[in-house]
PDB file of C-alpha atoms in Angstrom:
ATOM      1  CA  MET A  85       0.000   0.000   0.000  1.00 45.00           C
ATOM      2  CA  ASN A  86       1.231   3.471  -0.892  1.00 56.00           C
ATOM      3  CA  THR A  87       1.704   5.547   2.275  1.00 78.00           C
ATOM      4  CA  ILE A  88       2.516   8.753   0.403  1.00 86.00           C
ATOM      5  CA  GLN A  89      -0.621  10.861   0.265  1.00 89.00           C
ATOM      6  CA  PRO A  90      -1.596  12.477  -3.028  1.00 92.00           C
ATOM      7  CA  ILE A  91      -1.696  16.210  -3.700  1.00 94.00           C
ATOM      8  CA  LEU A  92      -4.991  17.546  -5.041  1.00 96.00           C
ATOM      9  CA  LEU A  93      -4.708  20.321  -7.632  1.00 96.00           C
ATOM     10  CA  ILE A  94      -7.955  22.103  -8.488  1.00 97.00           C
ATOM     11  CA  GLU A  95      -7.144  24.090 -11.616  1.00 95.00           C
ATOM     12  CA  ASP A  96      -9.016  24.663 -14.888  1.00 94.00           C
ATOM     13  CA  ASP A  97      -6.135  26.106 -16.934  1.00 92.00           C
ATOM     14  CA  HIS A  98      -4.265  23.338 -18.760  1.00 93.00           C
ATOM     15  CA  VAL A  99      -1.067  25.404 -19.053  1.00 91.00           C
ATOM     16  CA  ASP A 100      -1.042  25.965 -15.283  1.00 91.00           C
ATOM     17  CA  VAL A 101      -1.609  22.230 -14.713  1.00 94.00           C
ATOM     18  CA  MET A 102       1.360  21.422 -16.940  1.00 94.00           C
ATOM     19  CA  THR A 103       3.473  24.031 -15.122  1.00 92.00           C
ATOM     20  CA  VAL A 104       2.675  22.461 -11.742  1.00 92.00           C
ATOM     21  CA  LYS A 105       3.441  18.965 -13.077  1.00 94.00           C
ATOM     22  CA  ARG A 106       6.754  20.145 -14.534  1.00 93.00           C
ATOM     23  CA  GLY A 107       7.638  21.998 -11.331  1.00 91.00           C
ATOM     24  CA  PHE A 108       6.869  18.997  -9.125  1.00 91.00           C
ATOM     25  CA  LYS A 109       8.987  16.758 -11.347  1.00 92.00           C
ATOM     26  CA  GLU A 110      11.883  19.211 -11.221  1.00 90.00           C
ATOM     27  CA  LEU A 111      11.573  19.565  -7.434  1.00 89.00           C
ATOM     28  CA  GLY A 112      11.509  15.779  -6.970  1.00 88.00           C
ATOM     29  CA  VAL A 113       8.011  15.566  -5.500  1.00 89.00           C
ATOM     30  CA  LEU A 114       7.053  11.899  -5.100  1.00 88.00           C
ATOM     31  CA  ASN A 115       3.367  12.401  -4.311  1.00 90.00           C
ATOM     32  CA  THR A 116       0.833  11.585  -6.988  1.00 91.00           C
ATOM     33  CA  LEU A 117      -0.771  14.726  -8.367  1.00 94.00           C
ATOM     34  CA  VAL A 118      -4.535  14.365  -8.696  1.00 95.00           C
ATOM     35  CA  VAL A 119      -5.960  17.038 -11.003  1.00 96.00           C
ATOM     36  CA  THR A 120      -9.555  18.214 -11.009  1.00 96.00           C
ATOM     37  CA  HIS A 121     -10.757  21.132 -13.104  1.00 95.00           C
ATOM     38  CA  ASN A 122     -13.309  22.778 -10.805  1.00 94.00           C
ATOM     39  CA  GLY A 123     -14.723  22.593  -7.309  1.00 93.00           C
ATOM     40  CA  GLU A 124     -17.459  20.129  -8.257  1.00 94.00           C
ATOM     41  CA  GLU A 125     -14.944  17.612  -9.618  1.00 94.00           C
ATOM     42  CA  ALA A 126     -12.794  18.087  -6.522  1.00 95.00           C
ATOM     43  CA  LEU A 127     -15.716  17.373  -4.178  1.00 93.00           C
ATOM     44  CA  GLU A 128     -16.543  14.243  -6.193  1.00 92.00           C
ATOM     45  CA  TYR A 129     -12.940  13.079  -5.804  1.00 94.00           C
ATOM     46  CA  LEU A 130     -12.909  13.821  -2.076  1.00 94.00           C
ATOM     47  CA  SER A 131     -16.150  11.903  -1.532  1.00 90.00           C
ATOM     48  CA  ALA A 132     -14.397   8.680  -2.596  1.00 86.00           C
ATOM     49  CA  PRO A 133     -10.661   9.286  -2.985  1.00 76.00           C
ATOM     50  CA  GLU A 134      -9.133   6.300  -4.776  1.00 75.00           C
ATOM     51  CA  GLN A 135      -5.633   7.119  -3.546  1.00 73.00           C
ATOM     52  CA  GLY A 136      -6.564   8.408  -0.095  1.00 83.00           C
ATOM     53  CA  LEU A 137      -7.160  11.901   1.182  1.00 91.00           C
ATOM     54  CA  PRO A 138      -4.665  14.478  -0.060  1.00 94.00           C
ATOM     55  CA  CYS A 139      -1.867  15.851   2.122  1.00 91.00           C
ATOM     56  CA  VAL A 140      -2.530  19.313   0.668  1.00 93.00           C
ATOM     57  CA  ILE A 141      -5.003  20.939  -1.716  1.00 96.00           C
ATOM     58  CA  LEU A 142      -3.780  23.523  -4.226  1.00 96.00           C
ATOM     59  CA  LEU A 143      -6.787  25.594  -5.223  1.00 95.00           C
ATOM     60  CA  ASP A 144      -7.424  28.167  -7.929  1.00 94.00           C
ATOM     61  CA  ILE A 145     -10.104  30.798  -7.354  1.00 92.00           C
ATOM     62  CA  ASN A 146     -11.511  31.498 -10.810  1.00 90.00           C
ATOM     63  CA  MET A 147     -12.954  28.323 -12.300  1.00 89.00           C
ATOM     64  CA  PRO A 148     -16.154  27.310 -14.088  1.00 89.00           C
ATOM     65  CA  LYS A 149     -19.040  25.485 -12.372  1.00 90.00           C
ATOM     66  CA  MET A 150     -17.745  25.981  -8.815  1.00 90.00           C
ATOM     67  CA  ASN A 151     -15.018  28.504  -8.009  1.00 92.00           C
ATOM     68  CA  GLY A 152     -12.467  28.272  -5.224  1.00 92.00           C
ATOM     69  CA  HIS A 153     -14.493  30.186  -2.652  1.00 93.00           C
ATOM     70  CA  GLU A 154     -17.591  28.067  -3.295  1.00 94.00           C
ATOM     71  CA  PHE A 155     -15.451  24.938  -2.987  1.00 94.00           C
ATOM     72  CA  LEU A 156     -14.130  26.117   0.391  1.00 94.00           C
ATOM     73  CA  GLU A 157     -17.691  26.690   1.630  1.00 93.00           C
ATOM     74  CA  HIS A 158     -18.541  23.058   0.851  1.00 93.00           C
ATOM     75  CA  LEU A 159     -15.234  21.713   2.164  1.00 93.00           C
ATOM     76  CA  ASN A 160     -15.628  23.501   5.499  1.00 91.00           C
ATOM     77  CA  LYS A 161     -18.955  21.762   6.119  1.00 91.00           C
ATOM     78  CA  HIS A 162     -17.211  18.381   6.497  1.00 88.00           C
ATOM     79  CA  SER A 163     -15.036  17.797   9.555  1.00 86.00           C
ATOM     80  CA  VAL A 164     -13.151  14.944   7.853  1.00 86.00           C
ATOM     81  CA  PHE A 165     -11.409  17.533   5.633  1.00 90.00           C
ATOM     82  CA  LYS A 166     -10.576  20.007   8.406  1.00 85.00           C
ATOM     83  CA  ASN A 167      -6.949  18.878   8.756  1.00 88.00           C
ATOM     84  CA  ILE A 168      -6.117  19.095   5.051  1.00 92.00           C
ATOM     85  CA  PRO A 169      -4.174  22.310   4.383  1.00 93.00           C
ATOM     86  CA  VAL A 170      -5.554  24.335   1.471  1.00 95.00           C
ATOM     87  CA  ILE A 171      -3.217  26.649  -0.415  1.00 94.00           C
ATOM     88  CA  MET A 172      -4.742  29.154  -2.791  1.00 93.00           C
ATOM     89  CA  LEU A 173      -2.657  29.082  -5.985  1.00 91.00           C
ATOM     90  CA  THR A 174      -4.127  31.837  -8.114  1.00 88.00           C
ATOM     91  CA  SER A 175      -3.479  34.816 -10.334  1.00 88.00           C
ATOM     92  CA  SER A 176      -5.931  36.996  -8.379  1.00 87.00           C
ATOM     93  CA  LYS A 177      -4.257  39.914  -6.623  1.00 88.00           C
ATOM     94  CA  GLU A 178      -7.606  41.278  -5.420  1.00 90.00           C
ATOM     95  CA  GLN A 179      -7.429  42.044  -1.698  1.00 93.00           C
ATOM     96  CA  GLN A 180     -11.029  40.855  -1.316  1.00 92.00           C
ATOM     97  CA  ASP A 181     -10.029  37.426  -2.681  1.00 91.00           C
ATOM     98  CA  VAL A 182      -7.077  37.261  -0.286  1.00 92.00           C
ATOM     99  CA  ASP A 183      -9.215  38.290   2.688  1.00 94.00           C
ATOM    100  CA  ASN A 184     -12.097  35.961   1.791  1.00 92.00           C
ATOM    101  CA  SER A 185      -9.709  33.052   1.331  1.00 92.00           C
ATOM    102  CA  PHE A 186      -8.134  33.450   4.766  1.00 94.00           C
ATOM    103  CA  GLU A 187     -11.540  33.972   6.366  1.00 93.00           C
ATOM    104  CA  GLN A 188     -12.506  30.600   4.876  1.00 91.00           C
ATOM    105  CA  GLY A 189      -9.540  28.941   6.557  1.00 92.00           C
ATOM    106  CA  ILE A 190      -6.865  28.539   3.907  1.00 94.00           C
ATOM    107  CA  SER A 191      -3.291  27.871   5.025  1.00 90.00           C
ATOM    108  CA  GLY A 192      -1.578  30.040   2.424  1.00 89.00           C
ATOM    109  CA  TYR A 193      -2.017  32.255  -0.631  1.00 91.00           C
ATOM    110  CA  ILE A 194       0.435  32.045  -3.518  1.00 88.00           C
ATOM    111  CA  LEU A 195       0.230  34.228  -6.606  1.00 88.00           C
ATOM    112  CA  LYS A 196       1.003  32.413  -9.834  1.00 86.00           C
ATOM    113  CA  PRO A 197       4.081  34.133 -11.224  1.00 78.00           C
ATOM    114  CA  VAL A 198       4.412  34.402 -14.986  1.00 78.00           C
ATOM    115  CA  ASP A 199       8.089  33.413 -14.846  1.00 85.00           C
ATOM    116  CA  TYR A 200       8.697  29.671 -14.386  1.00 86.00           C
ATOM    117  CA  GLN A 201      11.716  30.089 -12.085  1.00 87.00           C
ATOM    118  CA  GLN A 202       9.679  32.398  -9.860  1.00 86.00           C
ATOM    119  CA  PHE A 203       6.935  29.777  -9.826  1.00 85.00           C
ATOM    120  CA  LEU A 204       9.415  27.110  -8.662  1.00 86.00           C
ATOM    121  CA  PHE A 205      10.638  29.415  -5.918  1.00 85.00           C
ATOM    122  CA  SER A 206       7.036  30.142  -4.859  1.00 83.00           C
ATOM    123  CA  ILE A 207       5.994  26.520  -4.536  1.00 84.00           C
ATOM    124  CA  GLN A 208       9.193  25.404  -2.797  1.00 82.00           C
ATOM    125  CA  VAL A 209       7.867  26.986   0.392  1.00 78.00           C
ATOM    126  CA  LEU A 210       5.240  24.235   0.385  1.00 78.00           C
ATOM    127  CA  SER A 211       7.799  21.426   0.566  1.00 77.00           C
ATOM    128  CA  PRO A 212       6.871  20.427   4.159  1.00 73.00           C
ATOM    129  CA  PHE A 213       3.517  19.236   2.780  1.00 72.00           C
ATOM    130  CA  TRP A 214       4.822  16.619   0.361  1.00 70.00           C
ATOM    131  CA  THR A 215       7.418  13.892   0.008  1.00 71.00           C
ATOM    132  CA  LEU A 216      10.660  14.664  -1.814  1.00 56.00           C
ATOM    133  CA  LYS A 217      13.278  12.384  -3.326  1.00 55.00           C
ATOM    134  CA  GLU A 218      16.412  12.051  -1.202  1.00 46.00           C
TER     135      GLU A 218
END
């Protein structure tokens, strides 16, 4: 049985998904990356996670069907998910989005940099959440 918990990425932009995958590979992240494209898909995954509950959720704000804030509202209703850190990984610099996100209990807020090297630097601060190669 695999004891390394997956990482759940909730992101609708395919380029951003590929950037996260590339970054995780370069950083030596061993966790499986489970990708869902909106909050509804993420809640479906969490209701019956095939690979176990994630060690961290990386969440975009602006998505179709169910955005990041709506997802957090649903997530916070279930105590089983209370210990999963949620990191907002978004391009939104709006102070209202930042404030709302922290009010909803996120663990961190990371702006998606345009530059890939800046992106790697930004996500390295999350390394305590996942398993790295020796």
